[in-house]
PDB file of C-alpha atoms and ligand atoms in Angstrom:
ATOM      1  CA  MET A 116      37.284  49.296 -19.961  1.00  0.00           C
ATOM      2  CA  VAL A 117      38.034  53.106 -20.150  1.00  0.00           C
ATOM      3  CA  THR A 118      39.390  55.442 -22.325  1.00  0.00           C
ATOM      4  CA  ILE A 119      42.411  57.478 -21.787  1.00  0.00           C
ATOM      5  CA  VAL A 120      44.910  59.286 -24.163  1.00  0.00           C
ATOM      6  CA  VAL A 121      48.712  58.820 -24.641  1.00  0.00           C
ATOM      7  CA  ASP A 122      50.810  61.602 -26.151  1.00  0.00           C
ATOM      8  CA  THR A 123      47.526  62.567 -28.325  1.00  0.00           C
ATOM      9  CA  LYS A 124      46.866  58.760 -29.032  1.00  0.00           C
ATOM     10  CA  GLU A 125      43.167  57.976 -27.903  1.00  0.00           C
ATOM     11  CA  ILE A 126      43.205  54.193 -26.104  1.00  0.00           C
ATOM     12  CA  GLN A 127      40.824  51.633 -25.217  1.00  0.00           C
ATOM     13  CA  ALA A 128      42.608  50.598 -21.848  1.00  0.00           C
ATOM     14  CA  ASP A 129      41.629  48.146 -18.804  1.00  0.00           C
ATOM     15  CA  ASP A 130      40.898  49.978 -15.907  1.00  0.00           C
ATOM     16  CA  GLY A 131      43.363  49.307 -12.666  1.00  0.00           C
ATOM     17  CA  LYS A 132      46.063  48.090 -15.209  1.00  0.00           C
ATOM     18  CA  SER A 133      49.378  49.969 -14.694  1.00  0.00           C
ATOM     19  CA  VAL A 134      49.993  52.779 -17.554  1.00  0.00           C
ATOM     20  CA  LEU A 135      53.193  51.426 -18.489  1.00  0.00           C
ATOM     21  CA  GLN A 136      52.010  48.015 -19.242  1.00  0.00           C
ATOM     22  CA  THR A 137      49.140  49.766 -21.425  1.00  0.00           C
ATOM     23  CA  CYS A 138      51.196  51.800 -22.981  1.00  0.00           C
ATOM     24  CA  LEU A 139      53.691  49.004 -23.764  1.00  0.00           C
ATOM     25  CA  GLU A 140      50.554  46.840 -24.985  1.00  0.00           C
ATOM     26  CA  HIS A 141      49.667  49.668 -27.197  1.00  0.00           C
ATOM     27  CA  GLY A 142      53.184  50.054 -28.796  1.00  0.00           C
ATOM     28  CA  ILE A 143      54.384  53.222 -27.151  1.00  0.00           C
ATOM     29  CA  PHE A 144      57.777  52.583 -25.563  1.00  0.00           C
ATOM     30  CA  ILE A 145      58.310  54.019 -21.807  1.00  0.00           C
ATOM     31  CA  PRO A 146      61.888  53.216 -20.777  1.00  0.00           C
ATOM     32  CA  ASN A 147      61.876  50.356 -17.850  1.00  0.00           C
ATOM     33  CA  LEU A 148      63.889  47.790 -16.448  1.00  0.00           C
ATOM     34  CA  CYS A 149      62.355  46.500 -13.111  1.00  0.00           C
ATOM     35  CA  PHE A 150      58.536  46.295 -14.467  1.00  0.00           C
ATOM     36  CA  MET A 151      57.387  42.553 -14.465  1.00  0.00           C
ATOM     37  CA  LYS A 152      53.450  42.636 -15.644  1.00  0.00           C
ATOM     38  CA  SER A 153      53.334  39.673 -12.923  1.00  0.00           C
ATOM     39  CA  ARG A 154      54.126  41.583  -9.617  1.00  0.00           C
ATOM     40  CA  GLU A 155      51.280  42.831  -8.291  1.00  0.00           C
ATOM     41  CA  HIS A 156      53.179  45.725  -6.361  1.00  0.00           C
ATOM     42  CA  PRO A 157      55.861  47.060  -8.428  1.00  0.00           C
ATOM     43  CA  HIS A 158      59.126  47.456  -6.990  1.00  0.00           C
ATOM     44  CA  ALA A 159      59.697  51.060  -8.778  1.00  0.00           C
ATOM     45  CA  SER A 160      63.232  50.813  -8.343  1.00  0.00           C
ATOM     46  CA  CYS A 161      64.558  51.653 -11.470  1.00  0.00           C
ATOM     47  CA  ARG A 162      63.162  54.988 -12.034  1.00  0.00           C
ATOM     48  CA  LEU A 163      63.030  55.199 -15.753  1.00  0.00           C
ATOM     49  CA  CYS A 164      59.648  55.007 -16.259  1.00  0.00           C
ATOM     50  CA  PHE A 165      58.482  58.418 -15.325  1.00  0.00           C
ATOM     51  CA  VAL A 166      55.571  60.254 -17.291  1.00  0.00           C
ATOM     52  CA  GLU A 167      53.466  63.348 -16.630  1.00  0.00           C
ATOM     53  CA  ILE A 168      49.705  63.054 -16.333  1.00  0.00           C
ATOM     54  CA  TYR A 169      47.185  65.665 -16.700  1.00  0.00           C
ATOM     55  CA  GLY A 170      46.194  67.149 -13.144  1.00  0.00           C
ATOM     56  CA  ILE A 171      49.043  65.847 -11.407  1.00  0.00           C
ATOM     57  CA  ASP A 172      51.950  68.217 -10.413  1.00  0.00           C
ATOM     58  CA  GLN A 173      55.055  65.986 -10.621  1.00  0.00           C
ATOM     59  CA  PRO A 174      55.618  63.759 -12.771  1.00  0.00           C
ATOM     60  CA  VAL A 175      54.889  59.771 -11.862  1.00  0.00           C
ATOM     61  CA  THR A 176      56.629  56.852 -12.267  1.00  0.00           C
ATOM     62  CA  SER A 177      54.079  54.779 -14.826  1.00  0.00           C
ATOM     63  CA  CYS A 178      54.800  51.488 -13.407  1.00  0.00           C
ATOM     64  CA  THR A 179      52.845  52.615 -10.344  1.00  0.00           C
ATOM     65  CA  GLU A 180      50.312  54.564 -11.836  1.00  0.00           C
ATOM     66  CA  ARG A 181      46.710  52.890 -12.492  1.00  0.00           C
ATOM     67  CA  VAL A 182      44.667  53.190 -15.855  1.00  0.00           C
ATOM     68  CA  ARG A 183      41.361  55.384 -15.371  1.00  0.00           C
ATOM     69  CA  GLU A 184      38.657  57.091 -17.200  1.00  0.00           C
ATOM     70  CA  GLY A 185      40.145  60.062 -18.766  1.00  0.00           C
ATOM     71  CA  LEU A 186      43.379  59.721 -18.093  1.00  0.00           C
ATOM     72  CA  VAL A 187      46.073  61.872 -19.967  1.00  0.00           C
ATOM     73  CA  VAL A 188      49.107  60.700 -20.441  1.00  0.00           C
ATOM     74  CA  LEU A 189      52.276  62.350 -21.674  1.00  0.00           C
ATOM     75  CA  THR A 190      55.712  59.707 -22.107  1.00  0.00           C
ATOM     76  CA  ALA A 191      58.001  62.340 -23.359  1.00  0.00           C
ATOM     77  CA  THR A 192      57.853  65.797 -22.023  1.00  0.00           C
ATOM     78  CA  ALA A 193      60.788  67.873 -21.088  1.00  0.00           C
ATOM     79  CA  ARG A 194      60.526  67.022 -17.481  1.00  0.00           C
ATOM     80  CA  ALA A 195      59.909  63.295 -17.831  1.00  0.00           C
ATOM     81  CA  ARG A 196      62.626  62.875 -20.394  1.00  0.00           C
ATOM     82  CA  ARG A 197      65.277  64.503 -18.008  1.00  0.00           C
ATOM     83  CA  LEU A 198      64.378  62.444 -14.888  1.00  0.00           C
ATOM     84  CA  GLN A 199      64.250  59.458 -17.157  1.00  0.00           C
ATOM     85  CA  GLN A 200      67.788  60.198 -18.774  1.00  0.00           C
ATOM     86  CA  ALA A 201      68.979  61.022 -14.905  1.00  0.00           C
ATOM     87  CA  ALA A 202      67.775  57.650 -13.599  1.00  0.00           C
ATOM     88  CA  PHE A 203      69.612  56.249 -16.407  1.00  0.00           C
ATOM     89  CA  LYS A 204      72.887  57.951 -16.527  1.00  0.00           C
ATOM     90  CA  LEU A 205      72.741  57.070 -12.595  1.00  0.00           C
ATOM     91  CA  LEU A 206      72.091  53.580 -13.143  1.00  0.00           C
ATOM     92  CA  MET A 207      75.124  53.389 -16.137  1.00  0.00           C
ATOM     93  CA  SER A 208      77.455  54.980 -13.261  1.00  0.00           C
ATOM     94  CA  ALA A 209      77.810  51.527 -11.503  1.00  0.00           C
ATOM     95  CA  HIS A 210      77.369  49.676 -14.737  1.00  0.00           C
ATOM     96  CA  HIS A 211      80.222  48.395 -16.939  1.00  0.00           C
ATOM     97  CA  CYS A 212      79.465  48.372 -20.075  1.00  0.00           C
ATOM     98  CA  ARG A 213      81.809  46.175 -22.586  1.00  0.00           C
ATOM     99  CA  PRO A 214      79.609  45.566 -25.301  1.00  0.00           C
ATOM    100  CA  LYS A 215      82.266  43.438 -27.105  1.00  0.00           C
ATOM    101  CA  ALA A 216      82.282  41.457 -24.402  1.00  0.00           C
ATOM    102  CA  CYS A 217      78.355  40.894 -23.592  1.00  0.00           C
ATOM    103  CA  PRO A 218      76.542  37.953 -24.279  1.00  0.00           C
ATOM    104  CA  VAL A 219      73.223  39.938 -25.195  1.00  0.00           C
ATOM    105  CA  ARG A 220      74.863  42.310 -27.350  1.00  0.00           C
ATOM    106  CA  GLY A 221      71.898  42.770 -30.253  1.00  0.00           C
ATOM    107  CA  GLY A 222      69.219  42.058 -27.477  1.00  0.00           C
ATOM    108  CA  CYS A 223      70.522  44.315 -24.475  1.00  0.00           C
ATOM    109  CA  GLN A 224      67.727  46.230 -22.770  1.00  0.00           C
ATOM    110  CA  LEU A 225      70.226  49.161 -21.980  1.00  0.00           C
ATOM    111  CA  ILE A 226      71.455  49.556 -25.214  1.00  0.00           C
ATOM    112  CA  ARG A 227      67.763  49.983 -26.572  1.00  0.00           C
ATOM    113  CA  ILE A 228      67.050  52.606 -23.648  1.00  0.00           C
ATOM    114  CA  ALA A 229      70.052  54.644 -24.474  1.00  0.00           C
ATOM    115  CA  ARG A 230      69.034  54.776 -28.040  1.00  0.00           C
ATOM    116  CA  HIS A 231      65.717  55.748 -27.055  1.00  0.00           C
ATOM    117  CA  LEU A 232      66.725  58.437 -24.634  1.00  0.00           C
ATOM    118  CA  LYS A 233      69.407  59.397 -27.079  1.00  0.00           C
ATOM    119  CA  VAL A 234      72.170  59.219 -24.349  1.00  0.00           C
ATOM    120  CA  GLY A 235      75.254  57.560 -24.208  1.00  0.00           C
ATOM    121  CA  LEU A 236      76.176  54.156 -22.833  1.00  0.00           C
ATOM    122  CA  ASN A 237      78.835  55.820 -20.154  1.00  0.00           C
ATOM    123  CA  SER A 238      77.514  57.888 -17.070  1.00  0.00           C
ATOM    124  CA  GLN A 239      78.770  61.366 -18.071  1.00  0.00           C
ATOM    125  CA  PRO A 240      79.095  63.897 -16.908  1.00  0.00           C
ATOM    126  CA  LEU A 241      78.357  61.800 -13.526  1.00  0.00           C
ATOM    127  CA  GLU A 242      81.328  59.930 -11.984  1.00  0.00           C
ATOM    128  CA  ARG A 243      81.722  56.073 -12.559  1.00  0.00           C
ATOM    129  CA  LEU A 244      81.341  54.473  -9.226  1.00  0.00           C
ATOM    130  CA  GLU A 245      83.797  52.110  -8.629  1.00  0.00           C
ATOM    131  CA  ARG A 246      82.071  48.539  -6.557  1.00  0.00           C
ATOM    132  CA  ALA A 247      84.477  46.277  -4.354  1.00  0.00           C
ATOM    133  CA  ILE A 248      82.764  43.738  -5.826  1.00  0.00           C
ATOM    134  CA  ASP A 249      83.835  40.428  -8.020  1.00  0.00           C
ATOM    135  CA  GLU A 250      84.029  40.860 -11.756  1.00  0.00           C
ATOM    136  CA  GLU A 251      82.287  37.097 -12.184  1.00  0.00           C
ATOM    137  CA  VAL A 252      80.987  34.913  -9.675  1.00  0.00           C
ATOM    138  CA  ASP A 253      80.375  30.999 -10.097  1.00  0.00           C
ATOM    139  CA  LEU A 254      76.807  30.208  -9.237  1.00  0.00           C
ATOM    140  CA  GLY A 255      77.125  26.567 -10.951  1.00  0.00           C
ATOM    141  CA  LEU A 256      74.619  26.398 -13.681  1.00  0.00           C
ATOM    142  CA  PHE A 257      75.217  30.077 -14.061  1.00  0.00           C
ATOM    143  CA  THR A 258      77.829  32.821 -14.372  1.00  0.00           C
ATOM    144  CA  TYR A 259      76.820  35.995 -12.985  1.00  0.00           C
ATOM    145  CA  TYR A 260      78.739  39.211 -13.668  1.00  0.00           C
ATOM    146  CA  PRO A 261      77.765  41.890 -10.816  1.00  0.00           C
ATOM    147  CA  PHE A 262      78.798  44.682 -12.918  1.00  0.00           C
ATOM    148  CA  ARG A 263      76.037  43.889 -15.474  1.00  0.00           C
ATOM    149  CA  CYS A 264      73.725  43.935 -12.746  1.00  0.00           C
ATOM    150  CA  VAL A 265      71.078  46.713 -12.457  1.00  0.00           C
ATOM    151  CA  LEU A 266      69.490  45.102  -9.236  1.00  0.00           C
ATOM    152  CA  CYS A 267      66.223  45.287 -11.241  1.00  0.00           C
ATOM    153  CA  GLY A 268      65.198  42.262  -9.333  1.00  0.00           C
ATOM    154  CA  ARG A 269      63.511  40.276 -11.994  1.00  0.00           C
ATOM    155  CA  CYS A 270      65.425  37.230 -11.753  1.00  0.00           C
ATOM    156  CA  VAL A 271      64.536  37.118  -8.249  1.00  0.00           C
ATOM    157  CA  HIS A 272      60.651  37.558  -8.787  1.00  0.00           C
ATOM    158  CA  VAL A 273      60.299  35.071 -11.461  1.00  0.00           C
ATOM    159  CA  CYS A 274      62.220  32.422  -9.556  1.00  0.00           C
ATOM    160  CA  ARG A 275      60.191  32.791  -6.207  1.00  0.00           C
ATOM    161  CA  GLN A 276      56.970  32.897  -8.385  1.00  0.00           C
ATOM    162  CA  ARG A 277      58.161  29.359 -10.218  1.00  0.00           C
ATOM    163  CA  THR A 278      59.247  27.671  -7.406  1.00  0.00           C
ATOM    164  CA  GLY A 279      57.837  29.328  -4.226  1.00  0.00           C
ATOM    165  CA  HIS A 280      60.959  29.386  -2.674  1.00  0.00           C
ATOM    166  CA  ASN A 281      63.752  32.174  -2.391  1.00  0.00           C
ATOM    167  CA  LEU A 282      66.449  30.569  -4.035  1.00  0.00           C
ATOM    168  CA  LEU A 283      67.746  34.024  -5.103  1.00  0.00           C
ATOM    169  CA  THR A 284      68.349  36.864  -3.054  1.00  0.00           C
ATOM    170  CA  PHE A 285      70.043  40.233  -2.811  1.00  0.00           C
ATOM    171  CA  ALA A 286      73.293  40.089  -0.523  1.00  0.00           C
ATOM    172  CA  GLY A 287      75.619  43.067   0.303  1.00  0.00           C
ATOM    173  CA  ARG A 288      74.786  46.863   1.234  1.00  0.00           C
ATOM    174  CA  GLY A 289      74.829  50.306  -0.725  1.00  0.00           C
ATOM    175  CA  LEU A 290      77.507  49.684  -3.680  1.00  0.00           C
ATOM    176  CA  LYS A 291      78.178  45.947  -2.700  1.00  0.00           C
ATOM    177  CA  THR A 292      74.707  44.982  -3.389  1.00  0.00           C
ATOM    178  CA  VAL A 293      74.732  41.888  -5.539  1.00  0.00           C
ATOM    179  CA  VAL A 294      71.978  38.982  -6.605  1.00  0.00           C
ATOM    180  CA  ALA A 295      73.463  35.755  -4.560  1.00  0.00           C
ATOM    181  CA  LEU A 296      72.310  32.288  -3.604  1.00  0.00           C
ATOM    182  CA  PHE A 297      70.146  32.740  -0.450  1.00  0.00           C
ATOM    183  CA  GLY A 298      72.542  31.092   2.043  1.00  0.00           C
ATOM    184  CA  GLY A 299      75.201  31.297   0.044  1.00  0.00           C
ATOM    185  CA  GLY A 300      76.767  27.657  -2.283  1.00  0.00           C
ATOM    186  CA  ASP A 301      75.862  27.095  -6.001  1.00  0.00           C
ATOM    187  CA  LEU A 302      72.385  26.653  -7.681  1.00  0.00           C
ATOM    188  CA  ALA A 303      73.459  22.823  -8.335  1.00  0.00           C
ATOM    189  CA  ALA A 304      73.158  21.729  -4.720  1.00  0.00           C
ATOM    190  CA  ALA A 305      69.881  23.884  -4.114  1.00  0.00           C
ATOM    191  CA  PRO A 306      66.272  22.750  -5.229  1.00  0.00           C
ATOM    192  CA  CYS A 307      66.734  24.756  -8.234  1.00  0.00           C
ATOM    193  CA  ARG A 308      64.510  23.442 -11.453  1.00  0.00           C
ATOM    194  CA  HIS A 309      66.834  24.277 -14.090  1.00  0.00           C
ATOM    195  CA  CYS A 310      64.359  26.098 -15.867  1.00  0.00           C
ATOM    196  CA  GLY A 311      66.612  29.145 -16.884  1.00  0.00           C
ATOM    197  CA  ALA A 312      63.962  31.522 -15.880  1.00  0.00           C
ATOM    198  CA  CYS A 313      66.372  34.060 -14.098  1.00  0.00           C
ATOM    199  CA  ALA A 314      68.544  34.197 -16.955  1.00  0.00           C
ATOM    200  CA  THR A 315      65.846  34.810 -19.265  1.00  0.00           C
ATOM    201  CA  VAL A 316      64.439  37.625 -17.599  1.00  0.00           C
ATOM    202  CA  CYS A 317      67.730  39.048 -17.124  1.00  0.00           C
ATOM    203  CA  PRO A 318      67.256  42.673 -19.353  1.00  0.00           C
ATOM    204  CA  THR A 319      71.336  43.116 -19.312  1.00  0.00           C
ATOM    205  CA  GLY A 320      73.145  39.489 -19.652  1.00  0.00           C
ATOM    206  CA  ALA A 321      74.485  39.685 -15.979  1.00  0.00           C
ATOM    207  CA  LEU A 322      72.825  36.244 -15.261  1.00  0.00           C
ATOM    208  CA  VAL A 323      74.030  33.753 -17.930  1.00  0.00           C
ATOM    209  CA  LEU A 324      73.307  29.936 -18.103  1.00  0.00           C
ATOM    210  CA  LYS A 325      76.220  27.902 -18.921  1.00  0.00           C
ATOM    211  CA  GLY A 326      76.224  25.799 -22.346  1.00  0.00           C
ATOM    212  CA  GLU A 327      73.000  24.336 -23.641  1.00  0.00           C
ATOM    213  CA  GLN A 328      71.008  25.289 -21.094  1.00  0.00           C
ATOM    214  CA  GLY A 329      71.362  28.684 -21.765  1.00  0.00           C
ATOM    215  CA  ARG A 330      70.825  28.694 -25.507  1.00  0.00           C
ATOM    216  CA  ALA A 331      67.529  26.378 -24.719  1.00  0.00           C
ATOM    217  CA  ALA A 332      66.521  28.639 -22.350  1.00  0.00           C
ATOM    218  CA  SER A 333      67.291  31.968 -24.143  1.00  0.00           C
ATOM    219  CA  ALA A 334      64.749  30.520 -26.911  1.00  0.00           C
ATOM    220  CA  ASP A 335      61.869  30.986 -24.497  1.00  0.00           C
ATOM    221  CA  SER A 336      61.126  34.692 -25.905  1.00  0.00           C
ATOM    222  CA  SER A 337      57.717  34.786 -24.146  1.00  0.00           C
ATOM    223  CA  LEU A 338      59.430  36.201 -20.766  1.00  0.00           C
ATOM    224  CA  ARG A 339      61.395  39.096 -22.124  1.00  0.00           C
ATOM    225  CA  ALA A 340      57.980  40.473 -23.649  1.00  0.00           C
ATOM    226  CA  PRO A 341      56.758  43.240 -23.497  1.00  0.00           C
ATOM    227  CA  GLN A 342      59.986  45.012 -22.505  1.00  0.00           C
ATOM    228  CA  ILE A 343      61.441  45.621 -25.886  1.00  0.00           C
ATOM    229  CA  PRO A 344      61.084  48.943 -27.733  1.00  0.00           C
ATOM    230  CA  PRO A 345      60.257  49.339 -31.587  1.00  0.00           C
ATOM    231  CA  ARG A 346      63.222  50.063 -33.119  1.00  0.00           C
TER     232      ARG A 346
HETATM  233  S1  SF4 B 455      67.227  28.084 -13.055  1.00  0.00           S
HETATM  234 FE1  SF4 B 455      64.781  28.621 -12.537  1.00  0.00          FE
HETATM  235  S2  SF4 B 455      64.530  27.669 -10.704  1.00  0.00           S
HETATM  236 FE2  SF4 B 455      66.760  27.578 -10.929  1.00  0.00          FE
HETATM  237  S3  SF4 B 455      67.386  29.798  -9.996  1.00  0.00           S
HETATM  238 FE3  SF4 B 455      66.682  30.024 -12.058  1.00  0.00          FE
HETATM  239  S4  SF4 B 455      64.476  30.484 -11.714  1.00  0.00           S
HETATM  240 FE4  SF4 B 455      65.254  29.707 -10.217  1.00  0.00          FE
HETATM  241  S1  SF4 B 456      71.130  39.573 -12.486  1.00  0.00           S
HETATM  242 FE1  SF4 B 456      69.583  40.541 -14.088  1.00  0.00          FE
HETATM  243  S2  SF4 B 456      67.641  40.254 -13.578  1.00  0.00           S
HETATM  244 FE2  SF4 B 456      68.811  39.574 -11.875  1.00  0.00          FE
HETATM  245  S3  SF4 B 456      68.940  41.666 -10.601  1.00  0.00           S
HETATM  246 FE3  SF4 B 456      70.909  41.429 -12.076  1.00  0.00          FE
HETATM  247  S4  SF4 B 456      69.773  42.676 -13.925  1.00  0.00           S
HETATM  248 FE4  SF4 B 456      68.072  42.284 -12.698  1.00  0.00          FE
HETATM  249  S1  FES B 457      59.916  50.188 -14.574  1.00  0.00           S
HETATM  250 FE1  FES B 457      58.989  51.846 -13.239  1.00  0.00          FE
HETATM  251  S2  FES B 457      60.546  52.351 -12.079  1.00  0.00           S
HETATM  252 FE2  FES B 457      61.326  50.897 -12.978  1.00  0.00          FE
END
């Protein structure tokens, strides 16, 4: 164990654990979407989790920074906030938010991050990016809504971890990037375990299990923690 300080709070933390996970476990929320504690090498693709660390010139992503003795972390400085807000607005410029039609209205991570950062769910003043992709894709067991997808990779990772196969993958490039079934087709014809983990870890309601299985899987809240900020 080592001692670190986060926003004036002294914390006993596990040496080598990520700063983000340590903060979340101690009730200190830092915006994040792509982080999963089971990911040994974080993707750091959402760029939401910036913090400042005493002695380091530039803000760093807290999911890639490791805890060590004497670390002093600041999670809400003006510079860190600006970067968190800029990353969120960029993300929302490609995410078409329709809260009334969203299946995870109450639990959507984007709404909670927007509240935390005190920014709206639209991307202003950034231009809204038009993406030439389908509104809705039938994957057999699931419905996938590309415009809600923030390409965090959580579904791809959890599926690979559970099955040992690359059933889910990213397809397309640039603004056309979407989650797809490896090799095309639908999940009913793939070696899918129907475990529902991919939909459960999705922070935005982009991947929704159909019917009863959807409701059963969404009850598995252990997969979601510790993402949720305190209200
Ligand atoms: S239901 Fe389970 S096995 Fe099937 S795609 Fe999702 S995570 Fe993978
Ligand atoms: S479907 Fe959900 S979990 Fe998968 S990449 Fe998109 S937002 Fe992330
Ligand atoms: S959680 Fe750190 S970059 Fe996404």
